[in-house]
Coordinates of C-alpha atoms in Angstrom, one line a residue:
X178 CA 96.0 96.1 105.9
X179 CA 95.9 92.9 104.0
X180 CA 98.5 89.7 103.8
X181 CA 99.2 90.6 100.7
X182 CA 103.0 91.3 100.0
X183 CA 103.6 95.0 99.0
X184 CA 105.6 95.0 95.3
X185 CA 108.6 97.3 96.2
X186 CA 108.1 100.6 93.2
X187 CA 111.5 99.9 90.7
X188 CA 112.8 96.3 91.9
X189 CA 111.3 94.9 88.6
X190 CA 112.9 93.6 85.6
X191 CA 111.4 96.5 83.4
X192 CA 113.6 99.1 82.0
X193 CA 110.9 101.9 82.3
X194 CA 109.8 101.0 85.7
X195 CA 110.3 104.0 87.4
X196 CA 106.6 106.0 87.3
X197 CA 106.7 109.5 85.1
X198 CA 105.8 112.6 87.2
X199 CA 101.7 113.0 87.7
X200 CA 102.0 116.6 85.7
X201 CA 104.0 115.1 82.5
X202 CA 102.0 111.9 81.7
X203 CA 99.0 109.9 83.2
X204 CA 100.3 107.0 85.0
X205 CA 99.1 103.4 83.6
X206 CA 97.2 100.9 85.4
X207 CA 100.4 98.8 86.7
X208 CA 102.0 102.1 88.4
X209 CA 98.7 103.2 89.9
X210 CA 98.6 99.9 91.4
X211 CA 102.7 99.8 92.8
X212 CA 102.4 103.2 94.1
X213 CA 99.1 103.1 95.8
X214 CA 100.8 99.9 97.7
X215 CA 103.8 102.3 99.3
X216 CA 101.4 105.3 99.7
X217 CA 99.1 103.0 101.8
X218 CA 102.5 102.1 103.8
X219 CA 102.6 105.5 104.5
X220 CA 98.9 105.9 105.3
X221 CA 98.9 104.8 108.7
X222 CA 100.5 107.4 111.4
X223 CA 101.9 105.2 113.1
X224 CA 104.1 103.8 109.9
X225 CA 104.9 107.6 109.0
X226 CA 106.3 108.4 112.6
X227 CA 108.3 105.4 112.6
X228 CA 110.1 106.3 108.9
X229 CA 110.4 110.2 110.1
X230 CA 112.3 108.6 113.2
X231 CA 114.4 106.4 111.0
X232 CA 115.2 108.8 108.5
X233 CA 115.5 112.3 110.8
X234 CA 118.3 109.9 113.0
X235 CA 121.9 111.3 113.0
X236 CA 124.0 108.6 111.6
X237 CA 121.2 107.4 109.1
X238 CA 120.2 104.4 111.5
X239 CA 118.2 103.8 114.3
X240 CA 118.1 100.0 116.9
X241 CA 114.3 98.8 116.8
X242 CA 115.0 99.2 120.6
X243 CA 115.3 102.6 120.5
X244 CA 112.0 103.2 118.3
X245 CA 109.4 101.0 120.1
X246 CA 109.5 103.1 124.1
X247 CA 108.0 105.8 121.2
X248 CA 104.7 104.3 120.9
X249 CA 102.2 102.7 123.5
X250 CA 102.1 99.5 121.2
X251 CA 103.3 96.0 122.1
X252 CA 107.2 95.0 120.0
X253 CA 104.9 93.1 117.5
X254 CA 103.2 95.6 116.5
X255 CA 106.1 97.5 116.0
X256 CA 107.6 94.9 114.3
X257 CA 104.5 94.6 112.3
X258 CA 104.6 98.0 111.0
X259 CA 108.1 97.9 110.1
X260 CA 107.6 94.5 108.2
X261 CA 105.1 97.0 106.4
X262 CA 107.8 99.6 105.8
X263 CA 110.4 97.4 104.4
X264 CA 108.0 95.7 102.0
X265 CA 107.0 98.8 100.3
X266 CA 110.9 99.9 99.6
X267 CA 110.9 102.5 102.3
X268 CA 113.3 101.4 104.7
X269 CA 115.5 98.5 105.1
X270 CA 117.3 97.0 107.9
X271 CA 120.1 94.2 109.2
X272 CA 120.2 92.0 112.9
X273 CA 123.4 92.3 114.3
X274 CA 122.9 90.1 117.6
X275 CA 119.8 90.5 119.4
X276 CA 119.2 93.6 118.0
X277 CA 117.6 94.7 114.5
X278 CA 119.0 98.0 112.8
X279 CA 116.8 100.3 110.4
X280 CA 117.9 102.5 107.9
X281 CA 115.9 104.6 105.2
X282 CA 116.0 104.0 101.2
X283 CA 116.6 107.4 99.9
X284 CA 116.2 106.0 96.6
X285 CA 112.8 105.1 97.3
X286 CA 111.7 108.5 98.9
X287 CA 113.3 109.8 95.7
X288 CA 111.3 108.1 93.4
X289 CA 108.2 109.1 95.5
X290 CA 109.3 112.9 95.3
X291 CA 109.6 112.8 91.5
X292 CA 105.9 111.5 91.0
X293 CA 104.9 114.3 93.1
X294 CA 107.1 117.2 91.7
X295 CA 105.9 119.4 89.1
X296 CA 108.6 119.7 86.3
X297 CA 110.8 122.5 87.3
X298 CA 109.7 125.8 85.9
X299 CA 106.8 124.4 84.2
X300 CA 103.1 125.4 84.4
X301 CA 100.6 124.2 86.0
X302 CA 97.9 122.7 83.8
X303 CA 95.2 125.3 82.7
X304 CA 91.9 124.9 85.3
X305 CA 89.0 124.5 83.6
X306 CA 85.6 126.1 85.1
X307 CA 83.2 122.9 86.4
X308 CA 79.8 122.2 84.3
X309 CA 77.4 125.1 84.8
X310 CA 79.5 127.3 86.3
X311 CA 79.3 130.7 85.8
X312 CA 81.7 132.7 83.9

C-alpha cells in the first residue's frame, strides 16, 4: 500500500458527502475514489481479521496487546495495519499508559453497508442478454 494518507468516507466539509446506494444512483468520480481507499483497507486479510477481532470483542474494545499473539507478524506490523485501519475511518483508538485501546466506528461500517444495500423492497435492475447472445 502506498504513503499516501487514506481520506476517511464523510469527515468532509460537504453536506452531501455521504455516497448514495450503488442500485439508486451511479456514484461520481470523488466517491469512487474515497471508497475504493477504505475498501483497499479492508482488502488485505490481515486488516479484516484485525477489525472482525475489534469489532466481535465483548465490551466494544480490544488492548493492541491482546490482538498482536493473533498473527505471526512483528508489533510494527501490527501497528502498521492498524495505522491503515484508523486512516480509512474504520476503527479508532486512545493510549492509556503503555497500552493502546481499539474500538470500531459503527458509523463508518454503516455508511459502507448502505452503499452496498439494495433499497429495501426494491428490484433489482432488469439483466440485459450480452451482445450476440442468443435469445
Amino acid at each position: 500500500m502506498s504513503n499516501q494518507e487514506l481520506v476517511v468516507l464523510g469527515r468532509s466539509d460537504d453536506a452531501g458527502a455521504c455516497c448514495p446506494g450503488l442500485l439508486t444512483a451511479p456514484l461520481d468520480e470523488g466517491q469512487a475514489v474515497e471508497l475504493a481507499k477504505v475498501f483497499k483497507a479492508l482488502g488485505d486479510p490481515v486488516r479484516l481479521r484485525l477489525l472482525s477481532m475489534i469489532a466481535s470483542r465483548a465490551g466494544g474494545e480490544v488492548c493492541v496487546c491482546d490482538l498482536t499473539p493473533a498473527f505471526e507478524l512483528s508489533q510494527p506490523t501490527i501497528s502498521h495495519h492498524l495505522k491503515l485501519l484508523r486512516q480509512a475511518g474504520l476503527i479508532d483508538c486512545e493510549r492509556r499508559g503503555t497500552w493502546v485501546y481499539y474500538w470500531l466506528v459503527p458509523e463508518m461500517t454503516d455508511r459502507l453497508a448502505g452503499v452496498l444495500t439494495r433499497p429495501a423492497g426494491g428490484p433489482l435492475p432488469e439483466r440485459t442478454a450480452p451482445a450476440g447472445a442468443a435469445s
